[in-house]
Amino acid sequence: MTDLELMAAALAEAEKAAALGEVPVGAVIAKDGQIIAAAHNTRETEKNALHHAELLAIDRACKALGGWRLWQCELFVTLEPCPMCAGAIINSRLKRVVYGARDTKAGCCGSVTDLFALPFNHRPQIEQGLCAQQAQALLEQFFASLREKRRGMPRWKPPVSGQYLNKKGE
Amino acid sequence: MTDLELMAAALAEAEKAAALGEVPVGAVIAKDGQIIAAAHNTRETEKNALHHAELLAIDRACKALGGWRLWQCELFVTLEPCPMCAGAIINSRLKRVVYGARDTKAGCCGSVTDLFALPFNHRPQIEQGLCAQQAQALLEQFFASLREKRRGMPRWKPPVSGQYLNKKGE
């Protein structure tokens, strides 16, 4: 499969996430041009902070290959990896990472920081921008729809200290 | 349980890793001073790049609490978190992290970089040095033993380009 076909598969995964009401991010891992793992963000559905598309794909690739060194593999992901996923890319020795849209709030391939420029024990080849417009459009559509749904609803936030005081202030 | 008791539990987890022939790192997550998740590094045993103690403990804590926001929880880990685990700490909104030994090669709480000083959307309270000597001693003992075992054995490395050429150089 070509890079474009692999990113199209990652975008199809992102659409699965959107259908679940999840932030639409999808990823595939390929070896010799063939997909060996595919995943999409399921943080809300599975109630798990680790269930980003990249982490799930790396987990599946390790299981598929029976080893933790993915040095022959390439990751295609629709959004710039966060610190956790960039760290997992380093830890799994992925050879090459191709991502679509930039993430100005959490991206670790140059947006907030560039983890791959630091002296860790592995540095993958990084490419940005493939199908970035489609990936960005999916995200914008999702967040516009979420804002619409949540209009007037309270946002989750941790209770402020003292919020549970009784009338006596105890 | 006190901080010292919680770190002792993390050290006991690290010893379980050592017994498996794994780099001895252990972690526990506590809520209201009680352990809700405990784990140790099983990267080699499970052949999975994600199986660091902290990541496994966060996964178990999310499952135990039925949610991905661990904002009421504290992580005790014997070694300074790597980029992947530091990112997972941010993503899971852990309130406080206490770690033992520093990791000069991969630590992301100040050694290689300080991920918690960057403008991500969560910043936990970080404390270093509790039982650091015990954690460091476990690691040194493990690596000394590993060097002894591996003396004279070839190290794994990816094949050099051209290594598989036939006699004609094809």
mmCIF file of C-alpha atoms in Angstrom:
data_model
loop_
_atom_site.group_PDB
_atom_site.id
_atom_site.type_symbol
_atom_site.label_atom_id
_atom_site.label_comp_id
_atom_site.label_asym_id
_atom_site.label_seq_id
_atom_site.Cartn_x
_atom_site.Cartn_y
_atom_site.Cartn_z
ATOM 1 C CA MET A 1 0.000 0.000 0.000
ATOM 2 C CA THR A 2 1.158 3.567 -0.669
ATOM 3 C CA ASP A 3 1.573 6.250 1.999
ATOM 4 C CA LEU A 4 -1.640 7.856 0.772
ATOM 5 C CA GLU A 5 -3.583 4.591 1.078
ATOM 6 C CA LEU A 6 -2.187 4.008 4.572
ATOM 7 C CA MET A 7 -3.189 7.513 5.680
ATOM 8 C CA ALA A 8 -6.640 6.967 4.128
ATOM 9 C CA ALA A 9 -6.937 3.880 6.369
ATOM 10 C CA ALA A 10 -5.934 6.013 9.387
ATOM 11 C CA LEU A 11 -8.601 8.573 8.394
ATOM 12 C CA ALA A 12 -11.187 5.765 8.183
ATOM 13 C CA GLU A 13 -10.197 4.832 11.764
ATOM 14 C CA ALA A 14 -10.642 8.488 12.814
ATOM 15 C CA GLU A 15 -14.152 8.393 11.359
ATOM 16 C CA LYS A 16 -14.925 5.342 13.509
ATOM 17 C CA ALA A 17 -13.879 7.391 16.568
ATOM 18 C CA ALA A 18 -16.144 10.264 15.508
ATOM 19 C CA ALA A 19 -19.063 7.841 15.138
ATOM 20 C CA LEU A 20 -18.528 6.848 18.790
ATOM 21 C CA GLY A 21 -18.522 10.495 19.898
ATOM 22 C CA GLU A 22 -14.755 10.385 20.446
ATOM 23 C CA VAL A 23 -12.206 12.994 19.312
ATOM 24 C CA PRO A 24 -11.576 11.718 15.761
ATOM 25 C CA VAL A 25 -7.996 10.446 15.656
ATOM 26 C CA GLY A 26 -7.005 7.261 13.847
ATOM 27 C CA ALA A 27 -3.769 5.359 13.335
ATOM 28 C CA VAL A 28 -2.399 2.396 11.430
ATOM 29 C CA ILE A 29 0.954 0.630 11.653
ATOM 30 C CA ALA A 30 2.390 -0.914 8.518
ATOM 31 C CA LYS A 31 5.223 -3.356 7.901
ATOM 32 C CA ASP A 32 6.465 -3.783 4.332
ATOM 33 C CA GLY A 33 3.555 -1.617 3.178
ATOM 34 C CA GLN A 34 0.904 -3.862 4.757
ATOM 35 C CA ILE A 35 -1.259 -2.867 7.725
ATOM 36 C CA ILE A 36 -0.510 -4.982 10.807
ATOM 37 C CA ALA A 37 -2.445 -2.864 13.343
ATOM 38 C CA ALA A 38 -5.184 -0.238 13.203
ATOM 39 C CA ALA A 39 -6.888 1.696 15.993
ATOM 40 C CA HIS A 40 -8.857 4.798 16.863
ATOM 41 C CA ASN A 41 -9.211 6.922 19.959
ATOM 42 C CA THR A 42 -11.578 5.322 22.501
ATOM 43 C CA ARG A 43 -10.739 7.308 25.637
ATOM 44 C CA GLU A 44 -14.354 8.130 26.533
ATOM 45 C CA THR A 45 -15.929 4.844 25.419
ATOM 46 C CA GLU A 46 -13.404 2.703 27.282
ATOM 47 C CA LYS A 47 -12.969 5.247 30.117
ATOM 48 C CA ASN A 48 -9.209 4.948 29.836
ATOM 49 C CA ALA A 49 -6.634 7.766 29.601
ATOM 50 C CA LEU A 50 -4.278 5.525 27.606
ATOM 51 C CA HIS A 51 -6.686 4.709 24.782
ATOM 52 C CA HIS A 52 -5.223 7.084 22.192
ATOM 53 C CA ALA A 53 -5.145 5.713 18.638
ATOM 54 C CA GLU A 54 -1.330 5.486 18.502
ATOM 55 C CA LEU A 55 -0.972 3.659 21.824
ATOM 56 C CA LEU A 56 -3.643 1.117 20.899
ATOM 57 C CA ALA A 57 -2.030 0.590 17.478
ATOM 58 C CA ILE A 58 1.443 0.085 19.033
ATOM 59 C CA ASP A 59 -0.024 -2.390 21.540
ATOM 60 C CA ARG A 60 -1.685 -4.337 18.699
ATOM 61 C CA ALA A 61 1.471 -4.251 16.557
ATOM 62 C CA CYS A 62 3.588 -5.653 19.416
ATOM 63 C CA LYS A 63 1.041 -8.446 19.845
ATOM 64 C CA ALA A 64 0.847 -9.091 16.082
ATOM 65 C CA LEU A 65 4.626 -9.331 15.698
ATOM 66 C CA GLY A 66 5.358 -10.980 19.056
ATOM 67 C CA GLY A 67 8.032 -8.448 20.017
ATOM 68 C CA TRP A 68 8.376 -4.910 21.355
ATOM 69 C CA ARG A 69 10.840 -3.546 18.794
ATOM 70 C CA LEU A 70 8.852 -2.167 15.847
ATOM 71 C CA TRP A 71 11.983 -0.997 14.018
ATOM 72 C CA GLN A 72 10.696 -2.277 10.670
ATOM 73 C CA CYS A 73 7.332 -0.558 11.049
ATOM 74 C CA GLU A 74 5.797 2.769 10.052
ATOM 75 C CA LEU A 75 3.033 4.630 11.890
ATOM 76 C CA PHE A 76 0.444 6.688 10.027
ATOM 77 C CA VAL A 77 -1.643 8.877 12.334
ATOM 78 C CA THR A 78 -4.122 11.637 11.527
ATOM 79 C CA LEU A 79 -2.992 14.022 14.337
ATOM 80 C CA GLU A 80 0.425 15.020 15.723
ATOM 81 C CA PRO A 81 1.278 12.682 18.633
ATOM 82 C CA CYS A 82 0.940 13.897 22.256
ATOM 83 C CA PRO A 83 3.818 13.399 24.771
ATOM 84 C CA MET A 84 2.549 9.945 25.776
ATOM 85 C CA CYS A 85 2.281 8.715 22.185
ATOM 86 C CA ALA A 86 5.568 10.356 21.098
ATOM 87 C CA GLY A 87 7.217 8.572 24.051
ATOM 88 C CA ALA A 88 5.620 5.277 23.011
ATOM 89 C CA ILE A 89 6.984 5.819 19.484
ATOM 90 C CA ILE A 90 10.484 6.188 20.969
ATOM 91 C CA ASN A 91 10.030 3.170 23.269
ATOM 92 C CA SER A 92 8.792 0.916 20.458
ATOM 93 C CA ARG A 93 11.612 2.002 18.078
ATOM 94 C CA LEU A 94 9.212 2.773 15.215
ATOM 95 C CA LYS A 95 11.194 3.459 12.049
ATOM 96 C CA ARG A 96 9.011 6.184 10.544
ATOM 97 C CA VAL A 97 6.053 8.319 11.602
ATOM 98 C CA VAL A 98 3.777 10.160 9.174
ATOM 99 C CA TYR A 99 1.146 12.426 10.703
ATOM 100 C CA GLY A 100 -1.550 14.673 9.282
ATOM 101 C CA ALA A 101 -2.780 17.715 11.236
ATOM 102 C CA ARG A 102 -0.715 19.620 13.773
ATOM 103 C CA ASP A 103 -1.840 19.718 17.418
ATOM 104 C CA THR A 104 -0.973 23.136 18.824
ATOM 105 C CA LYS A 105 -2.141 22.188 22.343
ATOM 106 C CA ALA A 106 -0.373 18.863 22.910
ATOM 107 C CA GLY A 107 1.702 17.985 19.828
ATOM 108 C CA CYS A 108 5.214 16.739 20.563
ATOM 109 C CA CYS A 109 6.693 16.716 17.057
ATOM 110 C CA GLY A 110 7.338 20.456 17.071
ATOM 111 C CA SER A 111 4.115 22.160 18.196
ATOM 112 C CA VAL A 112 4.473 22.290 22.012
ATOM 113 C CA THR A 113 7.903 20.644 21.995
ATOM 114 C CA ASP A 114 9.912 18.305 19.773
ATOM 115 C CA LEU A 115 10.608 15.159 21.783
ATOM 116 C CA PHE A 116 12.431 13.614 18.831
ATOM 117 C CA ALA A 117 15.082 16.342 18.931
ATOM 118 C CA LEU A 118 16.106 15.294 22.456
ATOM 119 C CA PRO A 119 18.891 12.758 23.115
ATOM 120 C CA PHE A 120 16.693 9.702 23.770
ATOM 121 C CA ASN A 121 17.938 6.334 22.555
ATOM 122 C CA HIS A 122 15.830 6.310 19.368
ATOM 123 C CA ARG A 123 14.927 8.897 16.766
ATOM 124 C CA PRO A 124 12.355 7.961 14.107
ATOM 125 C CA GLN A 125 11.991 9.595 10.720
ATOM 126 C CA ILE A 126 9.117 12.126 10.981
ATOM 127 C CA GLU A 127 6.945 13.515 8.174
ATOM 128 C CA GLN A 128 4.097 15.968 8.534
ATOM 129 C CA GLY A 129 1.135 17.063 6.448
ATOM 130 C CA LEU A 130 -0.173 14.016 4.545
ATOM 131 C CA CYS A 131 -3.986 14.435 4.320
ATOM 132 C CA ALA A 132 -3.702 17.171 6.959
ATOM 133 C CA GLN A 133 -6.733 19.039 5.599
ATOM 134 C CA GLN A 134 -9.015 16.000 5.840
ATOM 135 C CA ALA A 135 -7.762 15.200 9.363
ATOM 136 C CA GLN A 136 -8.228 18.831 10.454
ATOM 137 C CA ALA A 137 -11.711 19.008 8.878
ATOM 138 C CA LEU A 138 -12.790 15.897 10.814
ATOM 139 C CA LEU A 139 -11.571 17.455 14.073
ATOM 140 C CA GLU A 140 -13.198 20.838 13.388
ATOM 141 C CA GLN A 141 -16.497 19.191 12.480
ATOM 142 C CA PHE A 142 -16.370 17.113 15.676
ATOM 143 C CA PHE A 143 -15.637 20.054 17.971
ATOM 144 C CA ALA A 144 -18.264 22.282 16.311
ATOM 145 C CA SER A 145 -20.841 19.546 16.843
ATOM 146 C CA LEU A 146 -19.687 19.060 20.460
ATOM 147 C CA ARG A 147 -19.966 22.786 21.209
ATOM 148 C CA GLU A 148 -23.463 22.752 19.760
ATOM 149 C CA LYS A 149 -24.514 19.773 21.917
ATOM 150 C CA ARG A 150 -22.921 21.170 25.068
ATOM 151 C CA ARG A 151 -24.288 24.683 24.759
ATOM 152 C CA GLY A 152 -25.708 25.504 28.144
ATOM 153 C CA MET A 153 -24.484 22.296 29.774
ATOM 154 C CA PRO A 154 -22.023 22.514 32.693
ATOM 155 C CA ARG A 155 -18.442 21.399 31.958
ATOM 156 C CA TRP A 156 -16.822 18.767 34.165
ATOM 157 C CA LYS A 157 -14.327 20.240 36.595
ATOM 158 C CA PRO A 158 -12.859 19.054 39.890
ATOM 159 C CA PRO A 159 -14.741 20.383 42.931
ATOM 160 C CA VAL A 160 -13.290 23.596 44.307
ATOM 161 C CA SER A 161 -11.858 23.230 47.809
ATOM 162 C CA GLY A 162 -14.597 24.113 50.278
ATOM 163 C CA GLN A 163 -17.385 23.393 47.792
ATOM 164 C CA TYR A 164 -18.751 20.672 50.043
ATOM 165 C CA LEU A 165 -18.784 22.751 53.230
ATOM 166 C CA ASN A 166 -22.036 22.577 55.151
ATOM 167 C CA LYS A 167 -23.967 25.618 56.268
ATOM 168 C CA LYS A 168 -21.717 26.036 59.289
ATOM 169 C CA GLY A 169 -18.692 26.162 56.999
ATOM 170 C CA GLU A 170 -17.335 22.811 58.298
ATOM 171 C CA MET B 1 -0.876 4.318 54.185
ATOM 172 C CA THR B 2 1.991 6.781 54.433
ATOM 173 C CA ASP B 3 4.137 7.926 51.504
ATOM 174 C CA LEU B 4 6.923 5.689 52.783
ATOM 175 C CA GLU B 5 4.640 2.635 52.905
ATOM 176 C CA LEU B 6 3.359 3.368 49.409
ATOM 177 C CA MET B 7 6.897 3.669 48.039
ATOM 178 C CA ALA B 8 7.812 0.421 49.838
ATOM 179 C CA ALA B 9 4.947 -1.230 47.923
ATOM 180 C CA ALA B 10 6.340 0.208 44.673
ATOM 181 C CA LEU B 11 9.784 -1.190 45.580
ATOM 182 C CA ALA B 12 8.196 -4.609 46.216
ATOM 183 C CA GLU B 13 6.737 -4.384 42.697
ATOM 184 C CA ALA B 14 10.208 -3.511 41.337
ATOM 185 C CA GLU B 15 11.556 -6.655 42.996
ATOM 186 C CA LYS B 16 8.896 -8.715 41.200
ATOM 187 C CA ALA B 17 10.191 -7.262 37.902
ATOM 188 C CA ALA B 18 13.789 -8.175 38.840
ATOM 189 C CA ALA B 19 12.681 -11.736 39.607
ATOM 190 C CA LEU B 20 11.341 -11.963 36.032
ATOM 191 C CA GLY B 21 14.631 -10.695 34.590
ATOM 192 C CA GLU B 22 13.053 -7.317 33.813
ATOM 193 C CA VAL B 23 14.545 -3.881 34.539
ATOM 194 C CA PRO B 24 13.349 -3.443 38.144
ATOM 195 C CA VAL B 25 10.818 -0.628 38.150
ATOM 196 C CA GLY B 26 7.605 -0.726 40.180
ATOM 197 C CA ALA B 27 4.647 1.590 40.663
ATOM 198 C CA VAL B 28 1.511 1.905 42.754
ATOM 199 C CA ILE B 29 -1.411 4.318 42.476
ATOM 200 C CA ALA B 30 -3.174 5.352 45.664
ATOM 201 C CA LYS B 31 -6.485 7.103 46.319
ATOM 202 C CA ASP B 32 -7.122 8.435 49.822
ATOM 203 C CA GLY B 33 -3.928 6.677 50.947
ATOM 204 C CA GLN B 34 -5.088 3.244 49.756
ATOM 205 C CA ILE B 35 -3.544 1.326 46.845
ATOM 206 C CA ILE B 36 -5.966 0.941 43.946
ATOM 207 C CA ALA B 37 -3.428 -0.294 41.357
ATOM 208 C CA ALA B 38 0.054 -1.809 41.419
ATOM 209 C CA ALA B 39 2.308 -2.923 38.574
ATOM 210 C CA HIS B 40 5.859 -3.647 37.530
ATOM 211 C CA ASN B 41 7.766 -3.477 34.289
ATOM 212 C CA THR B 42 7.035 -6.498 32.046
ATOM 213 C CA ARG B 43 8.355 -5.269 28.697
ATOM 214 C CA GLU B 44 10.436 -8.377 27.958
ATOM 215 C CA THR B 45 8.078 -10.951 29.477
ATOM 216 C CA GLU B 46 5.019 -9.606 27.660
ATOM 217 C CA LYS B 47 7.028 -8.525 24.589
ATOM 218 C CA ASN B 48 5.323 -5.142 24.649
ATOM 219 C CA ALA B 49 6.956 -1.685 24.453
ATOM 220 C CA LEU B 50 4.109 -0.166 26.494
ATOM 221 C CA HIS B 51 4.459 -2.424 29.525
ATOM 222 C CA HIS B 52 6.243 0.058 31.790
ATOM 223 C CA ALA B 53 5.179 -0.044 35.444
ATOM 224 C CA GLU B 54 3.514 3.392 35.371
ATOM 225 C CA LEU B 55 1.494 2.718 32.205
ATOM 226 C CA LEU B 56 0.220 -0.605 33.535
ATOM 227 C CA ALA B 57 -0.659 1.001 36.886
ATOM 228 C CA ILE B 58 -2.549 3.861 35.165
ATOM 229 C CA ASP B 59 -4.425 1.335 33.003
ATOM 230 C CA ARG B 60 -5.418 -0.648 36.113
ATOM 231 C CA ALA B 61 -6.405 2.488 38.035
ATOM 232 C CA CYS B 62 -8.687 3.652 35.198
ATOM 233 C CA LYS B 63 -10.308 0.213 35.190
ATOM 234 C CA ALA B 64 -10.608 0.149 39.011
ATOM 235 C CA LEU B 65 -12.246 3.578 39.165
ATOM 236 C CA GLY B 66 -14.244 3.287 35.934
ATOM 237 C CA GLY B 67 -13.002 6.626 34.580
ATOM 238 C CA TRP B 68 -9.966 8.158 32.886
ATOM 239 C CA ARG B 69 -9.481 11.183 35.149
ATOM 240 C CA LEU B 70 -7.276 10.140 38.074
ATOM 241 C CA TRP B 71 -7.269 13.652 39.575
ATOM 242 C CA GLN B 72 -7.751 12.289 43.117
ATOM 243 C CA CYS B 73 -4.907 9.801 42.801
ATOM 244 C CA GLU B 74 -1.189 9.738 43.550
ATOM 245 C CA LEU B 75 1.461 7.712 41.731
ATOM 246 C CA PHE B 76 4.476 6.282 43.547
ATOM 247 C CA VAL B 77 7.153 4.973 41.187
ATOM 248 C CA THR B 78 10.696 3.806 41.887
ATOM 249 C CA LEU B 79 12.281 5.462 38.805
ATOM 250 C CA GLU B 80 11.816 8.850 37.121
ATOM 251 C CA PRO B 81 9.154 8.493 34.390
ATOM 252 C CA CYS B 82 10.171 8.299 30.702
ATOM 253 C CA PRO B 83 8.439 10.522 28.076
ATOM 254 C CA MET B 84 5.683 7.960 27.474
ATOM 255 C CA CYS B 85 4.881 7.591 31.178
ATOM 256 C CA ALA B 86 5.201 11.335 31.890
ATOM 257 C CA GLY B 87 2.750 11.902 29.027
ATOM 258 C CA ALA B 88 0.377 9.286 30.456
ATOM 259 C CA ILE B 89 0.573 11.088 33.839
ATOM 260 C CA ILE B 90 -0.520 14.310 32.100
ATOM 261 C CA ASN B 91 -3.261 12.545 30.131
ATOM 262 C CA SER B 92 -4.700 10.814 33.210
ATOM 263 C CA ARG B 93 -4.624 14.045 35.295
ATOM 264 C CA LEU B 94 -2.817 12.384 38.225
ATOM 265 C CA LYS B 95 -2.737 14.786 41.169
ATOM 266 C CA ARG B 96 0.700 13.951 42.541
ATOM 267 C CA VAL B 97 3.732 11.912 41.481
ATOM 268 C CA VAL B 98 6.447 10.744 43.877
ATOM 269 C CA TYR B 99 9.457 9.024 42.303
ATOM 270 C CA GLY B 100 12.654 7.520 43.672
ATOM 271 C CA ALA B 101 15.806 7.338 41.533
ATOM 272 C CA ARG B 102 16.604 9.730 38.712
ATOM 273 C CA ASP B 103 16.905 8.394 35.128
ATOM 274 C CA THR B 104 19.648 10.340 33.358
ATOM 275 C CA LYS B 105 18.992 8.576 30.022
ATOM 276 C CA ALA B 106 15.214 8.895 29.669
ATOM 277 C CA GLY B 107 13.806 10.772 32.683
ATOM 278 C CA CYS B 108 11.264 13.462 31.848
ATOM 279 C CA CYS B 109 10.888 15.154 35.245
ATOM 280 C CA GLY B 110 14.088 17.158 34.838
ATOM 281 C CA SER B 111 16.823 14.715 33.751
ATOM 282 C CA VAL B 112 16.570 14.734 29.937
ATOM 283 C CA THR B 113 13.730 17.283 29.896
ATOM 284 C CA ASP B 114 10.938 18.458 32.195
ATOM 285 C CA LEU B 115 7.655 17.717 30.445
ATOM 286 C CA PHE B 116 5.710 19.098 33.404
ATOM 287 C CA ALA B 117 7.214 22.556 32.885
ATOM 288 C CA LEU B 118 5.631 22.785 29.410
ATOM 289 C CA PRO B 119 2.190 24.324 28.816
ATOM 290 C CA PHE B 120 0.166 21.107 28.602
ATOM 291 C CA ASN B 121 -3.341 21.084 30.054
ATOM 292 C CA HIS B 122 -2.347 19.437 33.345
ATOM 293 C CA ARG B 123 0.549 19.817 35.749
ATOM 294 C CA PRO B 124 0.832 17.324 38.633
ATOM 295 C CA GLN B 125 2.695 17.950 41.862
ATOM 296 C CA ILE B 126 6.119 16.216 41.555
ATOM 297 C CA GLU B 127 8.390 15.022 44.353
ATOM 298 C CA GLN B 128 11.731 13.271 43.934
ATOM 299 C CA GLY B 129 14.007 11.149 46.107
ATOM 300 C CA LEU B 130 11.820 8.984 48.360
ATOM 301 C CA CYS B 131 13.673 5.648 48.788
ATOM 302 C CA ALA B 132 15.933 6.697 45.899
ATOM 303 C CA GLN B 133 18.889 4.738 47.258
ATOM 304 C CA GLN B 134 16.949 1.472 47.460
ATOM 305 C CA ALA B 135 15.514 1.987 43.950
ATOM 306 C CA GLN B 136 18.968 2.821 42.559
ATOM 307 C CA ALA B 137 20.560 -0.172 44.321
ATOM 308 C CA LEU B 138 17.985 -2.527 42.765
ATOM 309 C CA LEU B 139 18.760 -1.126 39.302
ATOM 310 C CA GLU B 140 22.542 -1.293 39.770
ATOM 311 C CA GLN B 141 22.343 -4.873 41.037
ATOM 312 C CA PHE B 142 20.172 -5.837 38.043
ATOM 313 C CA PHE B 143 22.464 -4.271 35.437
ATOM 314 C CA ALA B 144 25.624 -5.685 37.044
ATOM 315 C CA SER B 145 24.061 -9.161 36.946
ATOM 316 C CA LEU B 146 22.931 -8.619 33.326
ATOM 317 C CA ARG B 147 26.431 -7.540 32.236
ATOM 318 C CA GLU B 148 27.837 -10.652 33.911
ATOM 319 C CA LYS B 149 25.355 -12.938 32.112
ATOM 320 C CA ARG B 150 25.833 -11.256 28.748
ATOM 321 C CA ARG B 151 29.616 -11.161 28.822
ATOM 322 C CA GLY B 152 30.714 -12.507 25.468
ATOM 323 C CA MET B 153 27.177 -12.715 24.056
ATOM 324 C CA PRO B 154 26.262 -10.657 20.964
ATOM 325 C CA ARG B 155 23.936 -7.686 21.545
ATOM 326 C CA TRP B 156 20.758 -7.371 19.504
ATOM 327 C CA LYS B 157 20.988 -4.737 16.781
ATOM 328 C CA PRO B 158 19.094 -4.133 13.545
ATOM 329 C CA PRO B 159 20.812 -5.624 10.480
ATOM 330 C CA VAL B 160 23.110 -3.211 8.674
ATOM 331 C CA SER B 161 21.904 -2.250 5.194
ATOM 332 C CA GLY B 162 23.430 -4.666 2.708
ATOM 333 C CA GLN B 163 24.004 -7.387 5.283
ATOM 334 C CA TYR B 164 21.716 -9.738 3.383
ATOM 335 C CA LEU B 165 23.321 -9.203 -0.020
ATOM 336 C CA ASN B 166 24.287 -12.393 -1.818
ATOM 337 C CA LYS B 167 27.741 -13.021 -3.246
ATOM 338 C CA LYS B 168 26.913 -11.036 -6.375
ATOM 339 C CA GLY B 169 26.019 -8.033 -4.208
ATOM 340 C CA GLU B 170 22.309 -8.245 -5.141
#
